[in-house]
Amino acid sequence: MDLLVEDATFVTMAEPAGPAEAMLVRDGRIAAIGPAEQVRAAADGAQVVVRLDGATVIPGLIDAHCHVTDVGYLAAAADCSQPSAPGIEAIKARLADAAGRTPDGSWVTGGGYAEYKLRENRHPTRADLDQAVPGRPAVLYHTSLHACVLNTAALREAGFADGQPDPPGGAFGRDREGRLDGVLYEAPMFALFARNLHRDLARMSDDTGSGLIGAAGRKLSSFGISSACDADLRRETFAAFAAADAAGHLRQRIYGLIVHDQADAVPPGRHSGRLATEAVKIWADGGMSSRTAAIHGSYPVPPYGSGILSFERDELTAMVRDFDARGFQVCIHAQGDRAIETVLDAYAAVLTAGGETPSGLWPSGGNPRRHRIEHGGAMYPYLTERAAALGIVIASQPGFLSGLGDGFAAAFPDRYDELYAFASWQRAGITVAGSSDSPVITADPRIGIRDARLRRTGDGRVLGPGERLSAREALALYTTQAAIACHREDEIGSLEPGKLADFTVLDGNPLEIEPERIPGLGVLATVLDGTPVYQSGDIIPGG
Ligand SMILES: [Zn+2]
């Protein structure tokens, strides 16, 4: 049945953007969009008319770098968030309850707490968790995913003991006597999370895995997200996505970035309209807030190093050359300037096939596979110029600015205004795609759109005021630009005739309201192929 959508503000993001008062959806695609008379003329009389009472229709939002499976994994954990669990007693009850439904061999898992929102205003400890879950491992993840708490059995199984020094890139919480109090910060937390996730996924049946993807999809669609790049696709997570797709449970189009050492374990290609695996993911360095991003010079804050470079230039170049020859889009995590330089060296060697042009620059368009840099935190001007010349696409995270920005300012006291330089990158001609890196921060793109405009940290400091984007540029990160980063600009990213009918209905216009108010915009519906996958009311038939 055709849908005629009327009485709405349409932010089409098309270039050039003509006036749009109505949209006709036929067979999952946009058949017409424009002046009401023109669109009605294209309808055949049998359509369902949807009047949106002045709501705003934007293209379905795209998250170009998200750890979708992790989002689902945490959604399935015991909810220990505030205000739902206001104090440590409530958290203990949730964990005790979760123990009853956690299979043997898996850790009892909770997530979402923030110590500063708890009645006790402190992290729960190993002793608290021991009371809730005695005798078997239990873990409680902090909402930031930069810390967690383990009970005694979990500390033992993870190999952590009293008297052990703090590990590189991280720290243990300790009690007054110096014994581990169960809290882990940064590096050991990241390693533990990855290990638990992959152990649990490897054991999951297709049904459970598909359920986890379903939980992630419900959450992402409630934020208006209709497509996402999964930045960490492996054999077992691909199986979960494929099972969810076969069952018709995918609420987003998923473009998987296959972890490089799994490239032979995951079939490449377009598997359906909602699942594709055409890219590989490589990590060149660590993170900015954990100070493991590889930089020139050293950090003025603990652990005072220069970060960690995962591959030397020649090794990385060989990998890029191999994946490029096999037809993959290559997406490389690179945060520090030293890592970004190494990645650009590798890309230059492959894309210019034996040397750069005499000017040292390569005309844009020389990167047909759209090889990407993920994050690009400390991509300073000389690196920006090189990336632009090579035609490299950047998938970055504006929402880091409010979520992690104060940590960046501490780690880069002299250059924080140059981090995540979205406006400079765009002026240089680089395609910049918006994304969350969730669950590192929330997957909510409304936060990212606001942060791209304001660049304000949690403490209220503005990082790089000259890098603030306009309303339209900020929305483009999550629509037209992200579509290019996924090779899908012919299908998604703007509302135009012939494109897929993927759209999001908001209760206000993100181009018109004050940026501070963008996170408060309500998502009324998220629609894929003309069918709602999420609705807060019952405004669109189907689904
Ligand atoms: Zn990531």
XYZ file of N, CA, C and O in Angstrom, residues 312-451:
560
model
N 53.881 -1.372 12.419
C 54.846 -0.496 11.757
C 54.331 -0.197 10.351
O 53.487 -0.906 9.808
N 54.906 0.855 9.752
C 54.393 1.330 8.477
C 54.368 0.251 7.387
O 53.380 0.096 6.675
N 55.434 -0.511 7.272
C 55.513 -1.497 6.184
C 54.476 -2.603 6.355
O 53.879 -3.077 5.391
N 54.306 -3.000 7.610
C 53.338 -4.064 7.890
C 51.918 -3.575 7.565
O 51.119 -4.280 6.940
N 51.633 -2.334 7.983
C 50.307 -1.765 7.720
C 50.086 -1.587 6.213
O 49.010 -1.878 5.690
N 51.111 -1.132 5.530
C 51.001 -0.935 4.077
C 50.685 -2.262 3.380
O 49.827 -2.314 2.488
N 51.351 -3.321 3.802
C 51.111 -4.631 3.188
C 49.667 -5.070 3.417
O 49.014 -5.617 2.515
N 49.147 -4.809 4.625
C 47.759 -5.177 4.916
C 46.801 -4.375 4.031
O 45.858 -4.922 3.453
N 47.028 -3.053 3.954
C 46.140 -2.211 3.155
C 46.182 -2.661 1.687
O 45.141 -2.783 1.022
N 47.388 -2.946 1.208
C 47.521 -3.344 -0.200
C 46.738 -4.624 -0.469
O 46.013 -4.733 -1.464
N 46.858 -5.578 0.443
C 46.169 -6.863 0.282
C 44.644 -6.675 0.281
O 43.946 -7.151 -0.615
N 44.125 -5.935 1.263
C 42.665 -5.769 1.341
C 42.143 -4.924 0.177
O 41.063 -5.178 -0.346
N 42.897 -3.921 -0.220
C 42.508 -3.086 -1.358
C 42.411 -3.959 -2.619
O 41.445 -3.871 -3.377
N 43.398 -4.831 -2.799
C 43.399 -5.693 -3.990
C 42.224 -6.665 -3.964
O 41.716 -7.059 -5.015
N 41.791 -7.041 -2.752
C 40.647 -7.963 -2.645
C 39.311 -7.233 -2.729
O 38.251 -7.853 -2.589
N 39.333 -5.929 -2.917
C 38.093 -5.185 -3.129
C 37.474 -4.613 -1.874
O 36.374 -4.057 -1.924
N 38.142 -4.749 -0.736
C 37.581 -4.235 0.514
C 37.803 -2.732 0.654
O 38.842 -2.204 0.259
N 36.837 -2.075 1.269
C 37.055 -0.737 1.809
C 37.818 -0.941 3.127
O 37.427 -1.793 3.928
N 38.890 -0.185 3.330
C 39.695 -0.361 4.539
C 39.381 0.790 5.507
O 39.401 1.957 5.115
N 39.071 0.440 6.763
C 38.725 1.425 7.783
C 39.704 1.251 8.937
O 39.705 0.205 9.588
N 40.556 2.238 9.159
C 41.613 2.090 10.165
C 41.399 3.040 11.333
O 41.339 4.262 11.156
N 41.281 2.439 12.507
C 41.212 3.225 13.746
C 42.549 3.928 13.947
O 43.581 3.264 14.060
N 42.534 5.259 13.977
C 43.755 6.024 14.224
C 43.366 7.309 14.942
O 42.544 8.081 14.455
N 43.958 7.523 16.116
C 43.586 8.664 16.962
C 44.721 9.674 17.108
O 44.513 10.863 16.991
N 45.913 9.182 17.419
C 47.044 10.083 17.657
C 47.694 10.509 16.343
O 47.558 9.826 15.321
N 48.420 11.644 16.373
C 49.028 12.146 15.124
C 50.050 11.163 14.551
O 50.171 11.009 13.339
N 50.780 10.445 15.431
C 51.775 9.491 14.948
C 51.084 8.317 14.244
O 51.554 7.839 13.207
N 49.974 7.873 14.771
C 49.228 6.775 14.135
C 48.620 7.242 12.811
O 48.671 6.539 11.800
N 48.044 8.443 12.809
C 47.402 8.952 11.595
C 48.433 9.108 10.477
O 48.184 8.758 9.318
N 49.623 9.580 10.857
C 50.691 9.728 9.868
C 51.059 8.363 9.265
O 51.225 8.232 8.042
N 51.164 7.352 10.118
C 51.502 6.009 9.639
C 50.408 5.483 8.703
O 50.697 4.881 7.660
N 49.164 5.725 9.064
C 48.053 5.269 8.231
C 48.069 5.987 6.881
O 47.882 5.361 5.823
N 48.315 7.294 6.908
C 48.344 8.042 5.648
C 49.515 7.586 4.776
O 49.390 7.520 3.546
N 50.632 7.241 5.412
C 51.765 6.695 4.645
C 51.332 5.408 3.931
O 51.639 5.199 2.752
N 50.627 4.558 4.667
C 50.189 3.276 4.086
C 49.200 3.527 2.947
O 49.316 2.945 1.858
N 48.230 4.397 3.190
C 47.242 4.695 2.146
C 47.926 5.319 0.924
O 47.618 4.989 -0.222
N 48.877 6.236 1.166
C 49.552 6.913 0.051
C 50.308 5.897 -0.796
O 50.282 5.952 -2.030
N 50.970 4.945 -0.132
C 51.752 3.951 -0.865
C 50.863 3.115 -1.769
O 51.250 2.739 -2.882
N 49.658 2.811 -1.309
C 48.756 1.951 -2.088
C 47.987 2.770 -3.127
O 47.892 2.387 -4.291
N 47.462 3.928 -2.705
C 46.591 4.688 -3.604
C 47.355 5.367 -4.729
O 46.825 5.581 -5.809
N 48.601 5.727 -4.476
C 49.354 6.389 -5.531
C 50.232 5.386 -6.256
O 50.974 5.745 -7.155
N 50.142 4.122 -5.841
C 50.823 3.024 -6.522
C 52.249 3.370 -6.909
O 52.589 3.456 -8.083
N 53.067 3.617 -5.922
C 54.490 3.770 -6.201
C 54.990 5.197 -6.108
O 56.011 5.533 -6.683
N 54.301 6.069 -5.434
C 54.863 7.405 -5.219
C 53.833 8.489 -5.411
O 52.943 8.371 -6.243
N 53.973 9.538 -4.621
C 53.027 10.646 -4.726
C 53.412 11.527 -5.912
O 54.505 11.408 -6.466
N 52.527 12.404 -6.279
C 52.784 13.308 -7.396
C 53.856 14.314 -6.981
O 54.142 14.447 -5.795
N 54.491 15.024 -7.925
C 55.594 15.920 -7.580
C 55.233 16.935 -6.501
O 56.072 17.286 -5.670
N 54.023 17.388 -6.463
C 53.631 18.376 -5.464
C 53.496 17.716 -4.096
O 53.320 18.398 -3.098
N 53.578 16.396 -4.051
C 53.365 15.694 -2.787
C 51.889 15.426 -2.552
O 51.512 14.809 -1.578
N 51.052 15.881 -3.424
C 49.606 15.721 -3.241
C 49.039 14.848 -4.346
O 49.584 14.774 -5.447
N 48.004 14.187 -4.043
C 47.320 13.353 -5.022
C 45.925 13.928 -5.220
O 45.253 14.249 -4.253
N 45.488 14.097 -6.454
C 44.155 14.695 -6.629
C 43.072 13.852 -5.956
O 43.147 12.642 -5.973
N 42.109 14.497 -5.330
C 41.043 13.740 -4.673
C 40.317 12.931 -5.733
O 40.338 13.242 -6.913
N 39.690 11.868 -5.293
C 39.069 10.966 -6.262
C 39.993 9.806 -6.560
O 39.637 8.872 -7.254
N 41.209 9.846 -5.997
C 42.135 8.743 -6.177
C 41.903 7.608 -5.198
O 42.724 6.722 -5.092
N 40.776 7.663 -4.497
C 40.481 6.673 -3.454
C 39.123 6.050 -3.736
O 38.165 6.267 -2.991
N 39.007 5.271 -4.820
C 37.682 4.786 -5.227
C 37.014 3.870 -4.201
O 35.783 3.812 -4.149
N 37.801 3.164 -3.376
C 37.177 2.282 -2.376
C 36.795 3.047 -1.117
O 36.252 2.502 -0.182
N 37.128 4.331 -1.097
C 36.781 5.205 0.038
C 37.381 4.694 1.342
O 36.699 4.615 2.379
N 38.649 4.325 1.306
C 39.336 3.915 2.534
C 39.198 5.021 3.564
O 39.258 6.210 3.236
N 39.012 4.604 4.812
C 38.648 5.548 5.866
C 39.656 5.572 7.001
O 40.371 4.612 7.227
N 39.629 6.682 7.731
C 40.231 6.747 9.058
C 39.075 6.829 10.042
O 38.166 7.651 9.881
N 39.108 5.960 11.062
C 38.097 5.981 12.110
C 38.612 6.871 13.246
O 39.747 6.708 13.695
N 37.813 7.805 13.677
C 38.084 8.762 14.774
C 38.916 9.966 14.306
O 38.392 11.049 14.210
N 40.227 9.785 14.059
C 41.049 10.905 13.556
C 41.271 12.019 14.560
O 41.548 13.151 14.161
N 41.176 11.713 15.855
C 41.230 12.748 16.905
C 42.265 13.844 16.698
O 41.924 15.014 16.604
N 43.551 13.454 16.644
C 44.626 14.458 16.560
C 45.115 14.597 15.120
O 46.312 14.617 14.851
N 44.177 14.710 14.184
C 44.571 14.925 12.787
C 44.821 16.419 12.589
O 43.930 17.183 12.228
N 46.053 16.834 12.838
C 46.445 18.236 12.788
C 46.506 18.710 11.331
O 46.439 17.895 10.404
N 46.632 20.036 11.124
C 46.514 20.590 9.763
C 47.382 19.916 8.698
O 46.902 19.651 7.589
N 48.670 19.593 8.990
C 49.505 18.996 7.926
C 48.993 17.612 7.553
O 49.138 17.175 6.411
N 48.374 16.919 8.508
C 47.802 15.597 8.230
C 46.475 15.728 7.479
O 46.155 14.933 6.597
N 45.715 16.759 7.842
C 44.442 17.024 7.163
C 44.681 17.260 5.675
O 43.961 16.731 4.816
N 45.731 18.043 5.398
C 46.061 18.343 4.007
C 46.380 17.052 3.235
O 45.933 16.858 2.113
N 47.143 16.173 3.881
C 47.485 14.899 3.219
C 46.254 14.022 3.036
O 46.068 13.415 1.978
N 45.427 13.942 4.065
C 44.229 13.096 3.979
C 43.310 13.602 2.875
O 42.743 12.820 2.100
N 43.170 14.929 2.784
C 42.306 15.512 1.755
C 42.857 15.202 0.368
O 42.124 14.842 -0.550
N 44.173 15.319 0.230
C 44.786 15.076 -1.077
C 44.602 13.629 -1.516
O 44.477 13.337 -2.704
N 44.583 12.725 -0.550
C 44.400 11.303 -0.866
C 42.921 10.925 -1.021
O 42.600 9.815 -1.415
N 42.020 11.836 -0.655
C 40.587 11.531 -0.741
C 40.111 10.601 0.367
O 39.122 9.882 0.208
N 40.803 10.612 1.520
C 40.428 9.728 2.635
C 39.140 10.237 3.298
O 38.960 11.442 3.493
N 38.263 9.295 3.651
C 37.010 9.599 4.356
C 37.256 9.422 5.855
O 37.973 8.497 6.255
N 36.675 10.319 6.672
C 36.838 10.200 8.126
C 35.485 9.878 8.763
O 34.496 10.561 8.499
N 35.471 8.835 9.605
C 34.280 8.568 10.426
C 34.636 8.985 11.845
O 35.519 8.388 12.461
N 33.981 10.025 12.346
C 34.383 10.570 13.648
C 33.184 10.731 14.583
O 32.046 10.448 14.201
N 33.479 11.224 15.791
C 32.490 11.154 16.878
C 32.332 12.484 17.593
O 32.967 12.720 18.639
N 31.483 13.370 17.105
C 31.276 14.650 17.787
C 30.864 14.481 19.251
O 31.259 15.290 20.095
N 30.106 13.437 19.552
C 29.619 13.237 20.918
C 30.719 12.974 21.935
O 30.484 13.059 23.143
N 31.927 12.671 21.468
C 33.061 12.539 22.394
C 33.311 13.865 23.114
O 33.856 13.888 24.213
N 32.967 14.994 22.464
C 33.321 16.300 23.017
C 32.644 16.522 24.367
O 33.290 16.936 25.321
N 31.341 16.214 24.465
C 30.705 16.365 25.772
C 30.996 15.171 26.663
O 31.139 15.302 27.875
N 31.143 13.974 26.061
C 31.318 12.766 26.863
C 32.721 12.615 27.431
O 32.895 12.166 28.560
N 33.735 12.956 26.640
C 35.114 12.669 27.026
C 36.022 13.888 26.904
O 37.227 13.801 27.144
N 35.468 15.032 26.496
C 36.281 16.195 26.116
C 37.181 16.735 27.209
O 38.289 17.195 26.931
N 36.742 16.664 28.477
C 37.604 17.183 29.546
C 38.855 16.318 29.698
O 39.940 16.837 29.980
N 38.707 15.024 29.452
C 39.874 14.131 29.465
C 40.825 14.457 28.321
O 42.046 14.406 28.472
N 40.258 14.830 27.154
C 41.113 15.221 26.015
C 41.902 16.481 26.370
O 43.081 16.605 26.068
N 41.225 17.435 27.004
C 41.881 18.707 27.344
C 43.043 18.462 28.300
O 44.093 19.101 28.188
N 42.872 17.501 29.225
C 43.956 17.188 30.172
C 45.121 16.509 29.450
O 46.281 16.772 29.748
N 44.803 15.645 28.478
C 45.857 14.883 27.796
C 46.565 15.721 26.723
O 47.696 15.438 26.361
N 45.877 16.733 26.189
C 46.435 17.574 25.112
C 46.318 19.047 25.502
O 45.635 19.820 24.825
N 46.988 19.466 26.596
C 46.756 20.825 27.115
C 47.134 21.926 26.132
O 46.595 23.026 26.219
N 48.062 21.648 25.195
C 48.485 22.690 24.262
C 47.713 22.679 22.954
O 47.744 23.648 22.205
N 47.074 21.550 22.628
C 46.503 21.440 21.286
C 45.041 21.008 21.284
O 44.534 20.577 20.246
N 44.357 21.109 22.425
C 42.992 20.560 22.423
C 42.056 21.277 21.457
O 41.083 20.701 20.998
N 42.379 22.533 21.120
C 41.519 23.232 20.163
C 41.622 22.649 18.749
O 40.816 22.958 17.881
N 42.662 21.845 18.516
C 42.863 21.283 17.171
C 42.332 19.858 17.041
O 42.463 19.254 15.982
N 41.791 19.303 18.122
C 41.299 17.922 18.060
C 39.928 17.879 17.383
O 39.144 18.817 17.488
N 39.651 16.779 16.709
C 38.337 16.593 16.053
C 37.924 17.873 15.306
O 36.868 18.460 15.572
N 38.775 18.287 14.368
C 38.634 19.587 13.708
C 37.650 19.491 12.531
O 38.035 19.651 11.369
N 36.399 19.241 12.863
C 35.421 18.935 11.813
C 35.314 20.017 10.744
O 35.228 19.731 9.557
N 35.312 21.280 11.159
C 35.148 22.355 10.171
C 36.374 22.442 9.262
O 36.251 22.562 8.036
N 37.567 22.347 9.848
C 38.797 22.391 9.029
C 38.841 21.212 8.066
O 39.236 21.355 6.908
N 38.469 20.046 8.554
C 38.487 18.867 7.680
C 37.551 19.077 6.488
O 37.903 18.779 5.352
N 36.364 19.588 6.769
C 35.407 19.793 5.678
C 35.896 20.859 4.712
O 35.744 20.718 3.503
N 36.471 21.942 5.261
C 36.990 22.993 4.381
C 38.079 22.448 3.460
O 38.240 22.885 2.338
N 38.833 21.444 3.950
C 39.893 20.847 3.129
C 39.304 19.920 2.061
O 40.024 19.446 1.193
N 37.999 19.652 2.155
C 37.341 18.816 1.148
C 37.145 17.370 1.573
O 36.787 16.519 0.760
N 37.357 17.089 2.849
C 37.224 15.711 3.337
C 35.754 15.401 3.646
O 35.043 16.233 4.198
N 35.324 14.194 3.266
C 34.009 13.713 3.687
C 34.113 13.273 5.139
O 34.920 12.399 5.469
N 33.308 13.890 6.023
C 33.331 13.562 7.452
C 31.985 12.952 7.825
O 30.947 13.605 7.713
N 32.012 11.682 8.239
C 30.783 10.981 8.622
C 30.622 11.006 10.127
O 31.598 10.858 10.868
N 29.403 11.197 10.607
C 29.120 11.229 12.041
C 28.871 9.830 12.576
O 28.326 8.971 11.877
N 29.251 9.625 13.826
C 29.059 8.319 14.444
C 29.211 8.444 15.950
O 29.549 9.509 16.464
N 28.949 7.338 16.658
C 28.947 7.397 18.122
C 30.086 6.631 18.776
O 30.511 6.968 19.865
N 30.543 5.536 18.126
C 31.447 4.583 18.782
C 30.775 3.976 20.013
O 31.453 3.483 20.905
N 29.459 4.009 20.064
C 28.740 3.432 21.192
C 29.114 1.951 21.309
O 29.322 1.291 20.291
N 29.225 1.373 22.498
C 28.842 1.933 23.795
C 29.913 2.758 24.506
O 29.768 3.004 25.711
N 30.937 3.222 23.813
C 31.913 4.102 24.469
C 31.201 5.355 24.997
O 31.456 5.818 26.105
N 30.327 5.930 24.176
C 29.382 6.944 24.658
C 28.002 6.523 24.159
O 27.894 5.530 23.448
N 26.986 7.285 24.489
C 25.648 6.937 24.032
C 25.596 6.908 22.502
O 26.306 7.661 21.840
N 24.739 6.056 21.949
C 24.554 6.004 20.499
C 23.641 7.122 20.010
O 23.419 7.251 18.804
N 23.136 7.951 20.916
C 22.120 8.942 20.550
C 22.711 10.030 19.634
O 23.504 10.858 20.086
N 22.336 10.050 18.343
C 22.934 11.047 17.430
C 22.499 12.470 17.734
O 23.163 13.415 17.288
N 21.439 12.642 18.524
C 21.051 14.005 18.894
C 22.152 14.658 19.724
O 22.399 15.862 19.633
N 22.845 13.850 20.548
C 23.970 14.365 21.340
C 25.108 14.771 20.391
O 25.713 15.842 20.531
N 25.399 13.914 19.412
C 26.479 14.209 18.468
C 26.187 15.447 17.632
O 27.077 16.262 17.367
N 24.939 15.603 17.217
C 24.572 16.769 16.399
C 24.719 18.049 17.224
O 25.276 19.052 16.765
N 24.265 17.984 18.477
C 24.448 19.152 19.353
C 25.930 19.464 19.540
O 26.365 20.614 19.434
N 26.722 18.420 19.819
C 28.143 18.644 20.107
C 28.904 19.157 18.889
O 29.858 19.930 19.028
